[in-house]
CSV table of C-alpha atoms and ligand atoms in Angstrom, one decimal:
chain,number,residue,atom,x,y,z
W,1,MET,CA,-15.6,14.7,11.8
W,2,ARG,CA,-16.1,14.2,15.5
W,3,VAL,CA,-13.3,12.5,17.6
W,4,LEU,CA,-13.5,11.2,21.1
W,5,LEU,CA,-10.1,11.5,22.8
W,6,VAL,CA,-9.7,9.4,25.9
W,7,GLU,CA,-6.5,10.3,27.7
W,8,ASP,CA,-5.7,11.0,31.3
W,9,ASP,CA,-2.4,12.7,30.8
W,10,ALA,CA,-3.0,16.4,30.8
W,11,MET,CA,0.0,17.3,28.6
W,12,ILE,CA,-0.6,14.6,26.0
W,13,GLY,CA,-4.3,15.3,26.0
W,14,ALA,CA,-3.9,19.0,25.5
W,15,ALA,CA,-1.4,18.6,22.7
W,16,VAL,CA,-3.3,15.9,20.8
W,17,SER,CA,-6.6,17.8,21.1
W,18,GLN,CA,-5.1,21.0,19.9
W,19,ALA,CA,-3.4,19.2,16.9
W,20,LEU,CA,-6.7,17.5,16.0
W,21,LYS,CA,-8.6,20.9,16.1
W,22,ASP,CA,-5.9,22.3,13.9
W,23,ALA,CA,-6.5,19.4,11.5
W,24,ALA,CA,-10.2,20.2,11.3
W,25,TYR,CA,-11.6,17.6,13.7
W,26,ALA,CA,-14.3,18.4,16.3
W,27,VAL,CA,-12.7,17.0,19.5
W,28,ASP,CA,-14.3,15.9,22.8
W,29,TRP,CA,-11.6,15.1,25.3
W,30,VAL,CA,-12.4,13.0,28.4
W,31,ARG,CA,-9.9,11.8,31.0
W,32,ASP,CA,-11.6,8.7,32.5
W,33,GLY,CA,-13.4,5.6,31.5
W,34,GLU,CA,-16.9,6.4,32.9
W,35,LEU,CA,-17.0,9.6,30.9
W,36,ALA,CA,-15.7,7.8,27.8
W,37,ILE,CA,-18.4,5.2,28.0
W,38,ASP,CA,-21.1,7.9,28.6
W,39,ALA,CA,-19.8,9.9,25.6
W,40,VAL,CA,-20.0,6.9,23.2
W,41,ARG,CA,-23.5,6.2,24.4
W,42,SER,CA,-24.7,9.8,24.0
W,43,GLU,CA,-22.8,11.2,20.9
W,44,THR,CA,-22.1,9.9,17.5
W,45,TYR,CA,-18.3,9.8,16.8
W,46,ASP,CA,-16.5,9.1,13.6
W,47,ILE,CA,-13.5,7.7,15.6
W,48,ALA,CA,-12.1,7.3,19.1
W,49,LEU,CA,-8.5,7.5,20.3
W,50,LEU,CA,-8.1,5.5,23.4
W,51,ASP,CA,-5.3,5.6,25.9
W,52,LEU,CA,-5.0,2.2,27.7
W,53,GLY,CA,-3.5,3.2,31.0
W,54,LEU,CA,-6.4,5.1,32.7
W,55,PRO,CA,-7.5,5.4,36.4
W,56,GLU,CA,-10.5,3.3,37.5
W,57,ILE,CA,-11.6,1.7,34.2
W,58,ASP,CA,-8.6,0.9,31.9
W,59,GLY,CA,-8.7,1.4,28.2
W,60,LEU,CA,-9.1,-2.3,27.4
W,61,GLU,CA,-12.2,-2.5,29.6
W,62,ILE,CA,-13.7,0.6,28.0
W,63,LEU,CA,-13.1,-1.1,24.6
W,64,ARG,CA,-14.7,-4.3,25.7
W,65,LYS,CA,-17.8,-2.4,27.0
W,66,VAL,CA,-18.1,-0.2,24.0
W,67,ARG,CA,-17.9,-3.1,21.6
W,68,SER,CA,-20.3,-5.3,23.6
W,69,GLY,CA,-22.7,-2.4,23.6
W,70,GLY,CA,-22.7,-2.6,19.8
W,71,ALA,CA,-20.8,0.6,19.0
W,72,ARG,CA,-18.8,0.1,15.8
W,73,LEU,CA,-16.9,3.3,15.6
W,74,PRO,CA,-13.3,3.0,14.6
W,75,VAL,CA,-10.9,2.9,17.6
W,76,ILE,CA,-7.2,3.6,17.6
W,77,ILE,CA,-5.4,2.6,20.9
W,78,LEU,CA,-2.5,4.6,22.3
W,79,THR,CA,-0.1,2.5,24.2
W,80,ALA,CA,3.3,2.5,25.9
W,81,ARG,CA,6.2,1.0,24.1
W,82,ASP,CA,6.5,-2.1,26.4
W,83,ALA,CA,2.8,-3.0,26.3
W,84,LEU,CA,2.9,-5.7,23.6
W,85,ASP,CA,0.3,-7.9,25.4
W,86,ASP,CA,-2.1,-5.0,25.7
W,87,ARG,CA,-1.7,-4.1,22.0
W,88,ILE,CA,-2.6,-7.7,21.1
W,89,ARG,CA,-5.5,-7.8,23.5
W,90,GLY,CA,-6.7,-4.4,22.2
W,91,LEU,CA,-6.7,-5.6,18.6
W,92,ASP,CA,-8.5,-8.8,19.6
W,93,LEU,CA,-11.1,-6.7,21.5
W,94,GLY,CA,-11.9,-4.8,18.4
W,95,ALA,CA,-9.5,-1.9,18.1
W,96,ASP,CA,-8.7,-1.0,14.5
W,97,ASP,CA,-5.2,0.1,14.9
W,98,TYR,CA,-2.7,1.2,17.6
W,99,LEU,CA,0.1,3.8,18.0
W,100,VAL,CA,3.0,3.5,20.4
W,101,LYS,CA,3.8,6.6,22.5
W,102,PRO,CA,5.5,8.9,21.9
W,103,PHE,CA,4.1,9.3,18.4
W,104,GLU,CA,4.2,11.9,15.8
W,105,ILE,CA,1.0,13.8,15.2
W,106,GLY,CA,1.5,13.4,11.5
W,107,GLU,CA,1.4,9.6,11.8
W,108,LEU,CA,-1.7,9.8,14.1
W,109,LEU,CA,-3.5,11.9,11.5
W,110,ALA,CA,-2.6,9.5,8.7
W,111,ARG,CA,-3.7,6.5,10.6
W,112,MET,CA,-7.0,8.2,11.5
W,113,ARG,CA,-7.6,8.9,7.8
W,114,ALA,CA,-6.8,5.3,6.9
W,115,VAL,CA,-9.1,3.9,9.5
W,116,THR,CA,-12.0,6.2,8.8
W,117,ARG,CA,-11.6,5.5,5.1
W,118,ARG,CA,-11.9,1.8,5.6
W,119,GLU,CA,-15.0,2.3,7.7
W,120,GLY,CA,-16.7,4.9,5.5
W,121,SER,CA,-18.9,4.4,2.5
W,122,GLY,CA,-16.3,5.8,0.0
W,123,ALA,CA,-13.1,3.9,0.0
W,124,ALA,CA,-11.4,6.5,-2.1
W,125,PRO,CA,-9.0,8.9,-0.3
W,126,ILE,CA,-10.5,11.8,-2.3
W,127,LEU,CA,-14.0,12.8,-1.4
W,128,THR,CA,-16.1,13.7,-4.4
W,129,ASN,CA,-19.7,13.9,-5.7
W,130,GLY,CA,-18.4,14.1,-9.3
W,131,LYS,CA,-18.1,17.9,-9.3
W,132,LEU,CA,-16.6,18.9,-6.0
W,133,GLN,CA,-13.4,17.2,-5.0
W,134,LEU,CA,-11.7,17.3,-1.6
W,135,ASP,CA,-8.4,15.8,-0.6
W,136,PRO,CA,-8.4,15.0,3.2
W,137,ALA,CA,-4.6,14.8,3.3
W,138,THR,CA,-4.0,18.3,1.9
W,139,ARG,CA,-7.3,20.1,2.4
W,140,GLU,CA,-7.2,21.0,-1.3
W,141,ALA,CA,-10.7,21.4,-2.9
W,142,SER,CA,-11.8,21.9,-6.4
W,143,TYR,CA,-15.1,22.7,-8.2
W,144,PHE,CA,-15.0,22.9,-12.0
W,145,GLU,CA,-12.3,25.5,-12.7
W,146,GLU,CA,-11.9,26.7,-9.1
W,147,LYS,CA,-9.2,25.3,-6.9
W,148,ALA,CA,-8.4,26.3,-3.3
W,149,VAL,CA,-6.8,25.1,-0.1
W,150,LEU,CA,-9.5,25.3,2.7
W,151,SER,CA,-9.0,26.4,6.3
W,152,ALA,CA,-9.4,23.7,8.9
W,153,ARG,CA,-13.0,24.6,9.6
W,154,GLU,CA,-14.0,25.2,6.0
W,155,PHE,CA,-12.6,21.7,5.3
W,156,ALA,CA,-14.6,20.2,8.3
W,157,LEU,CA,-17.7,21.7,6.9
W,158,LEU,CA,-17.2,20.5,3.3
W,159,ARG,CA,-16.1,17.1,4.5
W,160,ALA,CA,-19.3,16.7,6.4
W,161,LEU,CA,-21.4,17.6,3.4
W,162,LEU,CA,-19.4,15.5,0.9
W,163,ALA,CA,-19.7,12.5,3.1
W,164,ARG,CA,-23.5,12.6,2.4
W,165,PRO,CA,-24.1,14.1,-1.1
W,166,GLY,CA,-27.7,14.9,-1.7
W,167,THR,CA,-28.5,15.0,2.0
W,168,ILE,CA,-29.5,18.2,3.7
W,169,LEU,CA,-27.6,18.9,6.9
W,170,SER,CA,-29.0,21.4,9.4
W,171,ARG,CA,-27.0,24.1,11.2
W,172,SER,CA,-26.8,22.0,14.4
W,173,GLU,CA,-25.8,18.9,12.5
W,174,LEU,CA,-23.0,20.8,10.7
W,175,GLU,CA,-21.9,22.4,14.1
W,176,GLY,CA,-21.6,18.8,15.5
W,177,HIS,CA,-19.2,17.9,12.8
W,178,ILE,CA,-17.1,21.1,13.2
W,179,TYR,CA,-17.0,21.9,16.9
W,180,GLY,CA,-16.3,20.0,20.1
W,181,TRP,CA,-18.1,20.3,23.4
W,182,SER,CA,-15.6,22.8,24.8
W,183,GLU,CA,-15.8,25.2,21.9
W,184,GLU,CA,-18.0,28.3,21.9
W,185,VAL,CA,-20.0,28.5,18.6
W,186,GLU,CA,-21.1,31.9,17.3
W,187,SER,CA,-24.7,31.7,16.1
W,188,ASN,CA,-23.7,32.6,12.5
W,189,ALA,CA,-20.6,30.5,12.4
W,190,VAL,CA,-21.9,28.0,9.9
W,191,GLU,CA,-23.2,30.7,7.5
W,192,PHE,CA,-19.8,32.4,7.7
W,193,LEU,CA,-18.0,29.1,6.7
W,194,ILE,CA,-20.5,28.5,3.9
W,195,HIS,CA,-19.9,31.9,2.6
W,196,ALA,CA,-16.1,31.4,2.8
W,197,VAL,CA,-16.2,28.1,0.9
W,198,ARG,CA,-18.5,29.6,-1.8
W,199,LYS,CA,-16.1,32.5,-2.2
W,200,LYS,CA,-13.3,30.1,-2.9
W,201,LEU,CA,-15.1,27.5,-5.0
W,202,GLY,CA,-18.1,29.2,-6.4
W,203,ASN,CA,-21.7,30.0,-5.3
W,204,THR,CA,-23.2,26.8,-6.6
W,205,SER,CA,-20.7,24.5,-4.8
W,206,ILE,CA,-22.9,24.3,-1.7
W,207,ARG,CA,-26.7,24.6,-2.0
W,208,ASN,CA,-29.0,26.2,0.5
W,209,VAL,CA,-32.4,24.8,1.3
W,210,ARG,CA,-34.1,27.7,2.9
W,211,GLY,CA,-35.0,27.1,6.5
W,212,VAL,CA,-33.7,23.6,6.5
W,213,GLY,CA,-30.0,23.5,5.9
W,214,TRP,CA,-27.3,22.9,3.2
W,215,MET,CA,-26.2,20.2,0.9
W,216,VAL,CA,-23.9,19.3,-2.0
W,217,ASP,CA,-25.4,17.7,-5.1
W,218,ARG,CA,-25.9,14.0,-5.2
W,219,SER,CA,-23.1,12.1,-6.8
W,220,THR,CA,-23.1,12.1,-10.6
I,301,CA,CA1,-2.5,7.2,30.7
């Protein structure tokens, strides 16, 4: 899952983006409104985290522009404790939820799961195609008799595939779900992750379509 983090505070931005990476999100962190609006226009994000107090273009204006441009991605706004009016305006402008700073990372991650669940096709917290099961809260996966806890990146890979059972995803599509802009990606990184997941869950858990990409079976 790809996250756009819009935050001008260097310490908060660094801490949140590291925590999101640790939790298996691909993170693009921008520090001002222009870059945020450009990013939403040029990339597909599963969710945006939006600080309201930003230089030049503030968060509410970004939200208004993004929504009036037709982007429907889930947005969680990050606000100061005393900014009640901003929170109300943010929700009215199309934010899906908000968090008051300072917040616990665990609560942010839970709200992100809740908001993306509401948005996504499957309302169930457990992702499954009938054979593979994946719990986003714990990263536990199972496939027939096999059970394993996945690493952050193995989880990001399997989550991307399980969000679209029966659809082949190419290497670059998978990379887009696993790595942010700032991350160096080794050329065989996706193969390495596929191999690691198969080792834990079994060789048939992920199918290879030679020269095209990978998929998990259509839901049964
Ligand atoms: Ca700020």
